Amino acid sequence: MKPSFRSLALLASLAICVSSAAAQTARFDFYARGPYRESVPRPQTITRYDVGDFHTNYATMERVINSIAQAAPERVRVFEMGLTNEYRMMRLLAISSPENIARLDEIKANVARLSDPRQTSGEEAQRIINGTPIIVWLAYTIHGNESASFETMMQVVYQLAASSEPTTLDVLKNCVVLVNVCENPDGHERFATWYNANGIGNPDPLAAEHREPWSVWGRANHYRFDLNRDNLVASQLETRHMQRAYLEWNPQVLVDHHGQTTQYFFPPAALPINPNLPSAPTARWLTAFGRANAAQFDARQWDYYVRDVFDIFYPGYWDSWPSLNGATGMTFETDAGGPRGYNWRRDDDTIITFRTGIAKHYVASLTVLETASQNRAARLNDYYEFKRGALEEGRSGPVRRFVILPGSDPVRAGELVDILLRSGVEVGVAREAFQSSRAHGYTAANAPAISRQFPAGAYVVDLAQPQKRLAKAFLEPETPLDEAFAREQLARFQRNQRRGTNADKEGYNFYDITAWSLPLAFGVEAYWTEDAGGTMTPLPRPTPAIEPNAVEAPENRNRMRVPDFVRAGGVAGGRANIAYIIPYERNSAASLAYRLQREDFKLAVAARPLNAGGRDWPRGTMVVRVSRNPETLHERIAQLARETGVDVFAVNSGFNETGETGIGGENVVSLRRPRIVVVADDPVSQTSYGALWWTLDRYGVDFTPMSIANLRRAGNLEQYNVIIMPDGSPGGYFTAFGKSGIDNLRDWISRGGTLVCLKGAAVFAALKDVNLTSSRLVGSDEDETRDKPADKPADKPDAQATPTPSPTPQGDQSGAGQRTRQPQSTAPPLSPEQQRDLSGQTEKLMGAPPDLPPIASPSAKPERVPEPVPGAIMRAAVDRSTPLTFGYEETHLPVLVDSAYFFRPSKQGTNAVVFAASDAQSLRIAGFIWPGNTERLLRGTSYVIDEPTGRGHVVLFAEDPNFCAIWRNATRMFFNSFLF
Ligand SMILES: [Zn+2]
């Protein structure tokens, strides 16, 4: 039975929107395209509620799918892809005509041959195309709280399995429809359970049911990753399962079903389009599918838009990644469901219902199938041509190869290569040393060609391969933005600079980071070359590291594993007499150190260069003394070294041949085991918390998640020596801690605690009224270094220039520099992540600054306030005299700048990583920055700060070092903040 409020809402909508009443309220018939075979059960016979009256949970959905598949085995096959972190089985259905279902393996093999023109001539390709159905992949619910997608899927499966309508039969004959039933089962289950238990169908945007609590936030997966970003690094189990299945089938068309935009969205996509895609066929197919949808929507008087917002630039989405694989990859966004609940009142007082949102996705799904069916041969042919063109470009283009050196962290380099292999990129290992006469490094934008000898064992990605376009998109130092797009953003920027300080600013159309080059993000030495020589041994595609169905705790399923092809990890020199030396060059050495401490082994670290075992070791090298540890050390360190891929060295004498510091030296300092609290719950960013959670699980580090309320209740917190505050709203942190909470925090730090603040939390620490650091934010009213008062506009009432932090999280959301357009003005005061949920315009934002600190008061002149940077890679200088940079021997690092948070150097602490004012080179390595603003204001600021306070420390990171699991170069620095 329906809650009475929903009937009221229906009446209200009838009364309000007279002209569109028919379109809005006519109940969509999901069973109009029969006749249907009675042997196949309708979803409602199992769910017991009508479409859109309730949210289907995962187990019920499984019963629906399995019942349909069992009733129609000649049309439907079910494949298991693998388990999620919460033990839900991910499934892929293949639905097609009985004739096609009987020869699925043959079809798969045929399409695989089309995907490799090296093996398949044009004539053979034509023969295959003539007799092979097109592969269409329909994916649902990547964002678990986009719930119309989930319900739509069951209706689509039923239609295809049960209908005898001629059009549907044609689709089945011409297509193998792959239905990825749910891309994010864990997120959907959190959302559906919460909404079903709380929703009453009230359309008022202020009603509680339209705001998910912090711990629900069904958009993300278990580890609160946005799975629609993860195709770049495939850090999550779901992504790995789906990529493996995808590359087994090689689809030509893919649709990813989302929600909830203001009106329905389907392609053609907005600019910028990733320039590695061939522009003409990409545009032609997106337009063909878009026009087909438009005809259906126009006929039903359903509103929609195309282009406008959703681009295909960043390669980690589920439309861009398939596109780079040769498919027509599309994002569809419906306008109802999810946190909009059963009913949602729009800003013109009309009501949109969950059921209508489902109906629109349903029509769009079937329209895509019909369009693919009608264009089967032409689309298959363009798929073959995509791969042939890619191969051709790779053989003749300016970029012939990428060379990645295993270097000092072969595990990290191996992880990068593993990511490429998972995306189907062919990678070889150099059998012997080889020469390139035209190699370009990654250390600066447009690095000039040099002559370079590469060692045996170097990883080589030769672009003369069918995956050339994807490989290049992942690896090139910079992917150029469409010029017209960039010009338009600059024009808006210039207009904004001229606008009055209180005037509304134009937004920008960046959806995500504009630079992601994997060699830079991983901090591995790499080159691209204009030539190709030497002989390579190809690496095999990775097999699942763990059986998909193995019984295994989530943290173990995500524990780091050394890729099979990397030979690293173990103890050299046998059983140590005096000590084991752990070099700190590899990210995973941090894991080894922590896991030894966790088992109560005693470790020390060399604060200065060390000489031991006849060798010199850089500062940061760890020492495990035999005399301070139990007998079990020898066995455990050998085993953990293998697991973490760290080469450990046994030393049999304490005598240092040279230098000041040996194993027994004064500068070899004992380490204390970190006992870590991670701040959770509002106002913490869920994605920042999740990336931290995943990183710590991956390295086997224990922590206690704690809300601020409990932190305040817990009193002196003596059992913990580290508190990590993930990215979050600075104003929200301020409100949640309150004055007494901040004072307690300061006392705890001065007694010896280490507070680690990421991004928005670092802004919180730098607020004048918090003052946990002597650094201040550039452009804030508290920024004394800012250009001096002579410039201050005289016409400003003092009241508006008040420098105090905004007391409420909402206040922070005024968003003076938010990266994209503001959500609808009718939106209730939601959390930033929730605003993103509700605002389709920010659908593609990735871990963006959740909100702004109270920096830009009306008195701030625009030229003194940093414009938020849409994710660029910048060059920072490393201070190699502080423990924060242990393990970093280079003078400069590529770092991500993805906000307007620029920090003045600390006056009392250590500025460990800075944007040096004296740096003559451009700071920009890759990505979009604002001319006259970003570099000018960033120069001379700090990226990582250590602020000693009493016996403790506050460590500030300007950006989130765990961001989307992409920036592996920052991993050790993050660990340094609490290990040493
Ligand atoms: Zn979405």
mmCIF file of N, CA and C in Angstrom, residues 100 103 106-107 110 125-133 376 380:
data_model
loop_
_atom_site.group_PDB
_atom_site.id
_atom_site.type_symbol
_atom_site.label_atom_id
_atom_site.label_comp_id
_atom_site.label_asym_id
_atom_site.label_seq_id
_atom_site.Cartn_x
_atom_site.Cartn_y
_atom_site.Cartn_z
ATOM 1 N N ASN A 100 21.790 -17.159 -31.087
ATOM 2 C CA ASN A 100 23.019 -16.504 -30.612
ATOM 3 C C ASN A 100 23.479 -17.082 -29.277
ATOM 4 N N ARG A 103 25.602 -20.024 -29.462
ATOM 5 C CA ARG A 103 26.986 -19.886 -29.973
ATOM 6 C C ARG A 103 27.697 -18.667 -29.376
ATOM 7 N N GLU A 106 31.506 -18.586 -29.703
ATOM 8 C CA GLU A 106 31.944 -18.273 -31.064
ATOM 9 C C GLU A 106 31.826 -16.761 -31.330
ATOM 10 N N ILE A 107 30.721 -16.179 -30.880
ATOM 11 C CA ILE A 107 30.517 -14.728 -31.063
ATOM 12 C C ILE A 107 31.610 -13.940 -30.352
ATOM 13 N N ASN A 110 34.761 -14.184 -32.288
ATOM 14 C CA ASN A 110 34.712 -13.365 -33.507
ATOM 15 C C ASN A 110 34.981 -11.897 -33.196
ATOM 16 N N ALA A 125 37.533 -9.444 -41.592
ATOM 17 C CA ALA A 125 36.683 -8.617 -40.739
ATOM 18 C C ALA A 125 35.284 -8.510 -41.344
ATOM 19 N N GLN A 126 35.211 -8.290 -42.663
ATOM 20 C CA GLN A 126 33.900 -8.191 -43.323
ATOM 21 C C GLN A 126 33.100 -9.475 -43.149
ATOM 22 N N ARG A 127 33.790 -10.600 -43.280
ATOM 23 C CA ARG A 127 33.115 -11.884 -43.125
ATOM 24 C C ARG A 127 32.555 -12.013 -41.697
ATOM 25 N N ILE A 128 33.352 -11.606 -40.733
ATOM 26 C CA ILE A 128 32.893 -11.679 -39.330
ATOM 27 C C ILE A 128 31.696 -10.741 -39.126
ATOM 28 N N ILE A 129 31.832 -9.520 -39.635
ATOM 29 C CA ILE A 129 30.767 -8.522 -39.433
ATOM 30 C C ILE A 129 29.453 -9.013 -40.037
ATOM 31 N N ASN A 130 29.541 -9.664 -41.186
ATOM 32 C CA ASN A 130 28.317 -10.156 -41.831
ATOM 33 C C ASN A 130 27.565 -11.170 -40.972
ATOM 34 N N GLY A 131 28.278 -11.901 -40.166
ATOM 35 C CA GLY A 131 27.595 -12.995 -39.448
ATOM 36 C C GLY A 131 27.644 -12.886 -37.932
ATOM 37 N N THR A 132 27.882 -11.693 -37.410
ATOM 38 C CA THR A 132 28.057 -11.589 -35.956
ATOM 39 C C THR A 132 27.162 -10.489 -35.383
ATOM 40 N N PRO A 133 26.452 -10.782 -34.289
ATOM 41 C CA PRO A 133 25.656 -9.723 -33.653
ATOM 42 C C PRO A 133 26.562 -8.677 -33.001
ATOM 43 N N ARG A 376 23.792 -2.424 -36.796
ATOM 44 C CA ARG A 376 24.708 -3.492 -36.388
ATOM 45 C C ARG A 376 25.976 -3.528 -37.230
ATOM 46 N N LEU A 380 29.744 -2.312 -36.042
ATOM 47 C CA LEU A 380 30.809 -3.318 -35.932
ATOM 48 C C LEU A 380 31.991 -2.929 -36.817
#
